[in-house]
Amino acid sequence: MNVSKFQTFVEIPKYSWQTGYSQKIIFMGSCFTENVGNRMETLKYDVDINPFGILYNPVSVAGGLRILLQHKEFRSEDLIFANGLWHSFSHHGRFSSANENEALELINSRIKSSADFLKNAGFLFITFGTAWIYKFKKTGQPVSNCHKIPAKEFERIRLNVDEIVDDYRELLTEIRKINPSLKVVFTVSPIRHWKDGAIENQRSKAVLLLAIDELINESGDDFCAYFPSYEIVMDELRDYRFYAEDMIHISDVAVEHIWEKFQSAMIDKESQQVAARVQKIVKAAGHKPIHKNTPEYNQFMLQMKNQIAEMESKYKHLNFAAEKTYFKTETDKTGQING
């Protein structure tokens, strides 16, 4: 670990492989996964983020991945009706609906697309948030979300290291059968599960860290790796100014810091350079100038359209559909004003 006068720095491992624009990347796990995944999506990387919604524990993530491997189709008997909505215990509430058929359509269409995505993905990033799981007492089924059903209906259990390792040893073998070239990167969310209490949160995180370490040692670093997002927050960002108002979730500044570390370590140099150009175009499309009916603004619009054409010609996988629509609309408007 590097140490300065006022801060400690976590050494990021030198990975033997990196991802980038040429690969499909799937993210599964806690909301920290969405922080990094959404950043990559904004930069036009080919990503699939949480096809079951936010999942916090290893059992739920493993269950989701097995559903994708099996191409499972959900039916009415796989849903539960509670609080005016149809829910799946395998999914986050974003897949719930007051209409049963609508819920099934949301769930099954996403499973189909994500199953195909996983089969062709180059990287799978998994973020564990907690070792605590909940089981629905009526069926014994581990649930990904309790959907505001009363707590008395569930049994709360903390996983141990061996349970996680045994489950993922089998799961990783299944994944390699359908996608032998896939790389798996584990992370542990730095967001504390404060409802568990300070002590239980730490024990939970310790279980996750030990389980991941054992899995990587067994699988080998040609297949699995660990990115130290948890350690970066705990050691480099040991200050409440890096947290949101609830003092639990991390701030945008902290997310940006982790992103920079992640990008430098996990993304190839060419993709980083492309991302810098993509970001300028995306920012330009979000810019709201005060005066649009000027020659300077028209020239700016033309420059952006030319840059998009150049980027799409060179990098076929980039999709600037939204930005092209925006710049075309703006150009048409200014043309009408000037005409």
C-alpha atoms as one frame of an Amber mdcrd trajectory, in Angstrom:
protein
   0.000   0.000   0.000   1.307   3.431  -0.956   1.268   6.026   1.806   1.384
   9.818   1.534   1.493  12.319   4.383  -2.279  12.707   4.511  -3.729   9.642
   2.784  -3.240   5.928   2.210  -3.604   4.506  -1.301  -4.823   1.042  -2.187
  -2.629  -0.701  -4.736  -4.701  -1.938  -7.649  -3.610  -5.356  -8.989  -1.995
  -5.584 -12.423  -4.603  -7.579 -14.304  -3.508  -9.899 -17.090  -6.519  -8.869
 -19.186  -8.680  -5.804 -19.708 -12.071  -5.030 -21.184 -13.172  -2.301 -23.592
 -15.442  -1.318 -26.447 -14.794  -4.531 -28.358 -16.463  -6.702 -25.702 -19.881
  -7.236 -24.189 -19.909  -6.611 -20.427 -22.572  -7.802 -18.001 -22.969  -6.426
 -14.466 -24.844  -8.188 -11.671 -25.224  -7.396  -7.996 -25.712  -4.513  -5.625
 -26.347  -0.856  -6.412 -22.595  -0.250  -6.561 -22.624  -2.412  -9.704 -25.068
   0.061 -11.216 -22.804   3.018 -10.404 -20.000   1.627 -12.565 -22.290  -0.036
 -15.116 -24.297   3.124 -15.721 -21.095   5.087 -16.198 -20.004   2.638 -18.901
 -23.450   2.687 -20.503 -23.326   6.490 -20.750 -19.969   6.158 -22.500 -21.542
   3.775 -25.060 -19.857   0.568 -23.902 -21.841  -2.566 -24.769 -23.229  -3.390
 -21.323 -26.112  -5.253 -19.706 -26.780  -4.006 -16.165 -28.659  -6.055 -13.563
 -31.163  -8.032 -15.656 -32.993  -8.880 -12.403 -32.613  -5.448 -10.871 -30.407
  -4.777  -7.851 -29.378  -7.975  -6.059 -27.542  -7.806  -2.758 -26.452 -11.291
  -1.706 -24.479 -14.106  -3.392 -27.423 -16.538  -3.430 -29.639 -14.088  -5.316
 -26.901 -13.298  -7.850 -26.205 -16.999  -8.387 -29.918 -17.679  -8.770 -30.215
 -14.981 -11.410 -27.252 -16.302 -13.356 -28.688 -19.832 -13.313 -32.006 -18.524
 -14.629 -30.084 -16.989 -17.553 -28.116 -20.190 -18.142 -31.358 -22.205 -18.188
 -33.276 -19.631 -20.274 -36.090 -20.067 -17.752 -39.500 -18.736 -18.710 -41.503
 -17.346 -15.799 -45.168 -18.284 -15.489 -48.033 -17.217 -13.251 -47.043 -19.702
 -10.548 -43.634 -18.009 -10.280 -45.205 -14.733  -9.142 -46.728 -13.614  -5.857
 -49.424 -10.968  -5.387 -48.852  -8.522  -2.541 -49.661  -4.881  -1.832 -51.573
  -4.503  -5.105 -48.720  -5.734  -7.317 -47.465  -8.932  -8.915 -43.884  -9.677
  -7.849 -41.122 -12.166  -8.497 -38.956 -13.183  -5.554 -36.059 -13.444  -8.030
 -36.385  -9.812  -9.102 -36.174  -6.271  -7.841 -39.384  -4.259  -7.560 -38.711
  -2.537 -10.881 -40.098  -5.702 -12.519 -43.315  -5.681 -10.468 -46.616  -4.591
 -11.974 -50.294  -4.289 -11.128 -50.904  -6.372 -14.270 -49.748  -9.997 -14.078
 -49.147 -10.367 -17.813 -47.188  -7.125 -17.904 -44.932  -8.330 -15.080 -44.300
 -11.620 -16.890 -43.548  -9.798 -20.146 -41.047  -7.504 -18.410 -39.352 -10.448
 -16.733 -39.256 -12.866 -19.664 -38.198 -10.388 -22.339 -35.252  -9.316 -20.192
 -34.255 -12.926 -19.426 -34.217 -13.745 -23.129 -32.014 -10.813 -24.114 -29.677
 -11.143 -21.117 -29.269 -14.908 -21.576 -28.051 -14.292 -25.122 -25.859 -11.449
 -23.884 -24.201 -13.625 -21.218 -23.427 -16.324 -23.763 -21.427 -13.826 -25.829
 -20.052 -11.599 -23.074 -16.350 -11.025 -22.549 -16.680  -9.922 -18.916 -19.004
 -10.539 -15.996 -18.725  -8.165 -13.039 -20.332  -9.432  -9.820 -20.771  -7.199
  -6.772 -21.764  -8.711  -3.435 -23.375  -6.392  -0.902 -24.218  -8.621   2.059
 -23.904 -12.221   3.253 -27.367 -12.050   4.823 -30.236 -13.723   2.953 -33.981
 -14.010   3.522 -36.012 -17.174   2.939 -39.761 -17.166   2.419 -41.029 -19.416
   5.206 -43.925 -20.889   3.196 -41.627 -22.331   0.534 -38.082 -22.077   1.897
 -37.167 -20.082  -1.222 -34.332 -17.527  -0.857 -35.635 -14.171  -2.046 -33.887
 -11.307  -3.814 -36.418  -8.775  -2.544 -39.059  -9.006   0.179 -41.345  -6.578
  -1.699 -42.598  -5.019   1.576 -44.186  -8.305   2.677 -44.143  -8.467   6.522
 -40.805  -9.569   7.997 -42.475 -12.382   9.974 -43.005 -14.200   6.660 -39.231
 -14.611   6.204 -36.321 -16.337   7.899 -33.097 -14.317   8.050 -29.824 -16.251
   7.698 -26.184 -15.255   7.329 -24.280 -17.312   4.757 -20.888 -18.735   5.651
 -17.793 -18.846   3.473 -18.135 -22.524   2.542 -21.753 -22.104   1.407 -20.806
 -19.295  -0.971 -17.710 -21.070  -2.291 -19.541 -24.371  -2.886 -22.370 -22.592
  -4.719 -20.085 -20.531  -6.948 -17.631 -23.338  -7.629 -20.492 -25.173  -9.323
 -21.911 -22.030 -10.925 -18.612 -20.919 -12.468 -18.208 -24.377 -13.979 -21.676
 -24.079 -15.540 -20.867 -20.629 -16.927 -17.600 -21.765 -18.493 -19.422 -24.500
 -20.370 -21.527 -21.984 -22.285 -18.891 -19.217 -22.469 -15.309 -20.532 -22.051
 -13.679 -17.165 -22.822 -15.622 -15.191 -20.177 -13.661 -13.354 -17.460 -15.308
 -12.905 -14.048 -14.440  -9.960 -11.803 -15.746  -9.900  -8.232 -16.174  -6.795
  -6.119 -17.619  -6.123  -2.669 -19.869  -3.110  -2.300 -18.457  -0.398  -0.020
 -22.001   0.549   0.963 -22.700  -0.544   4.530 -25.869  -2.458   5.398 -26.457
  -0.398   8.510 -29.720  -2.123   9.422 -27.595  -5.162  10.269 -25.675  -3.065
  12.771 -22.034  -2.000  12.598 -20.628  -5.285  13.908 -22.822  -7.581  11.819
 -22.133  -5.500   8.715 -18.397  -6.032   9.165 -18.827  -9.764   9.740 -20.965
  -9.943   6.633 -18.392  -8.120   4.502 -15.638 -10.365   5.923 -17.532 -13.484
   4.808 -17.861 -12.078   1.294 -14.192 -11.113   1.055 -12.975 -14.512   2.278
 -15.314 -16.384  -0.066 -14.165 -14.370  -3.096 -10.511 -14.897  -2.181 -11.028
 -18.656  -2.005 -12.909 -18.751  -5.303 -10.172 -16.835  -7.120  -7.457 -19.041
  -5.629  -9.331 -22.129  -6.827 -10.309 -20.824 -10.265  -7.044 -19.089 -11.132
  -6.406 -15.499 -12.163  -6.718 -16.396 -15.845 -10.472 -16.671 -15.235 -11.331
 -14.678 -12.088 -10.125 -11.491 -10.429 -11.031  -9.073  -7.648 -11.352  -5.304
  -7.911 -10.891  -3.578  -4.507 -13.751  -1.061  -4.540 -14.503  -1.826  -0.888
 -10.926  -1.174   0.174 -10.678   2.040  -1.852 -13.586   3.551   0.056 -12.507
   2.197   3.442  -8.865   3.314   3.136  -8.547   6.071   0.558 -11.852   7.824
   1.236 -12.024   7.668   5.029 -14.000  10.872   5.391 -17.735  11.576   5.576
 -17.442  14.204   2.839 -17.295  11.219   0.454 -20.726  10.029   1.572 -24.276
  11.040   0.680 -26.577  12.730   3.169 -27.617   9.413   4.712 -23.953   8.761
   5.630 -24.333   5.248   4.214 -24.248   5.537   0.427 -21.204   7.052  -1.239
 -21.262  10.445  -2.928 -20.870  11.246  -6.619 -17.316  12.374  -5.880 -16.522
   8.949  -4.401 -18.104   7.167  -7.375 -15.988   9.295  -9.717 -12.827   8.416
  -7.765 -13.572   4.688  -7.940 -14.476   4.982 -11.621 -11.102   6.548 -12.420
  -9.318   3.710 -10.594 -11.512   1.117 -12.294 -11.060   2.601 -15.747  -7.293
   2.814 -15.426  -6.970  -0.785 -14.243  -9.720  -2.652 -16.078 -10.188  -0.868
 -19.432  -7.673  -0.923 -22.284  -5.912   2.302 -23.294  -7.520   2.616 -26.709
 -10.992   2.343 -25.187 -10.121   4.992 -22.608  -9.137   7.357 -25.427 -12.350
   6.598 -27.329 -14.368   7.110 -24.135 -12.914  10.598 -23.707 -14.191  11.540
 -27.185 -17.555   9.881 -26.564 -17.951  11.815 -23.328 -17.476  15.131 -25.118
 -20.227  14.269 -27.599 -22.593  13.086 -24.857 -21.951  16.256 -22.849 -22.516
  18.400 -25.924 -25.920  16.775 -26.455 -26.812  17.666 -22.870 -25.658  21.256
 -23.165 -28.428  23.894 -23.166 -27.103  27.146 -24.647 -28.893  30.409 -23.961
 -28.637  31.674 -27.557 -29.171  29.105 -30.285 -29.851  31.290 -33.309 -26.210
  32.233 -33.883 -23.630  31.248 -36.522 -21.405  29.927 -33.722 -24.096  27.523
 -32.517 -24.752  26.313 -36.051 -21.039  25.652 -36.483 -20.992  23.775 -33.167
 -23.878  21.558 -34.283 -22.117  20.790 -37.553 -18.904  19.885 -35.735 -20.759
  17.480 -33.449 -22.522  15.780 -36.344 -19.199  15.369 -38.149 -17.548  13.945
 -35.038 -20.334  11.398 -34.630 -20.050  10.351 -38.271 -16.295   9.907 -37.880
 -16.647   7.906 -34.659 -19.376   5.629 -36.042 -17.356   5.022 -39.185 -14.271
   3.994 -37.214 -15.983   2.184 -34.328 -18.955   0.230 -35.663 -20.189  -0.818
 -32.216 -20.863   2.735 -31.012 -24.489   3.857 -30.965 -25.123   7.609 -31.063
 -28.794   7.344 -32.079 -30.024   9.628 -29.282 -27.319  12.228 -29.890 -27.869
  12.229 -33.656 -31.582  12.795 -33.140 -30.860  15.676 -30.771 -28.351  17.411
 -33.061 -30.606  16.939 -36.107 -33.563  18.447 -34.227 -31.473  21.385 -33.089
 -30.081  21.945 -36.589 -33.599  21.876 -38.043 -34.773  24.410 -35.443 -31.941
  26.834 -36.064 -32.424  26.431 -39.812 -36.064  27.422 -39.452 -35.127  30.424
 -37.300 -32.416  31.588 -39.679 -34.605  30.893 -42.680
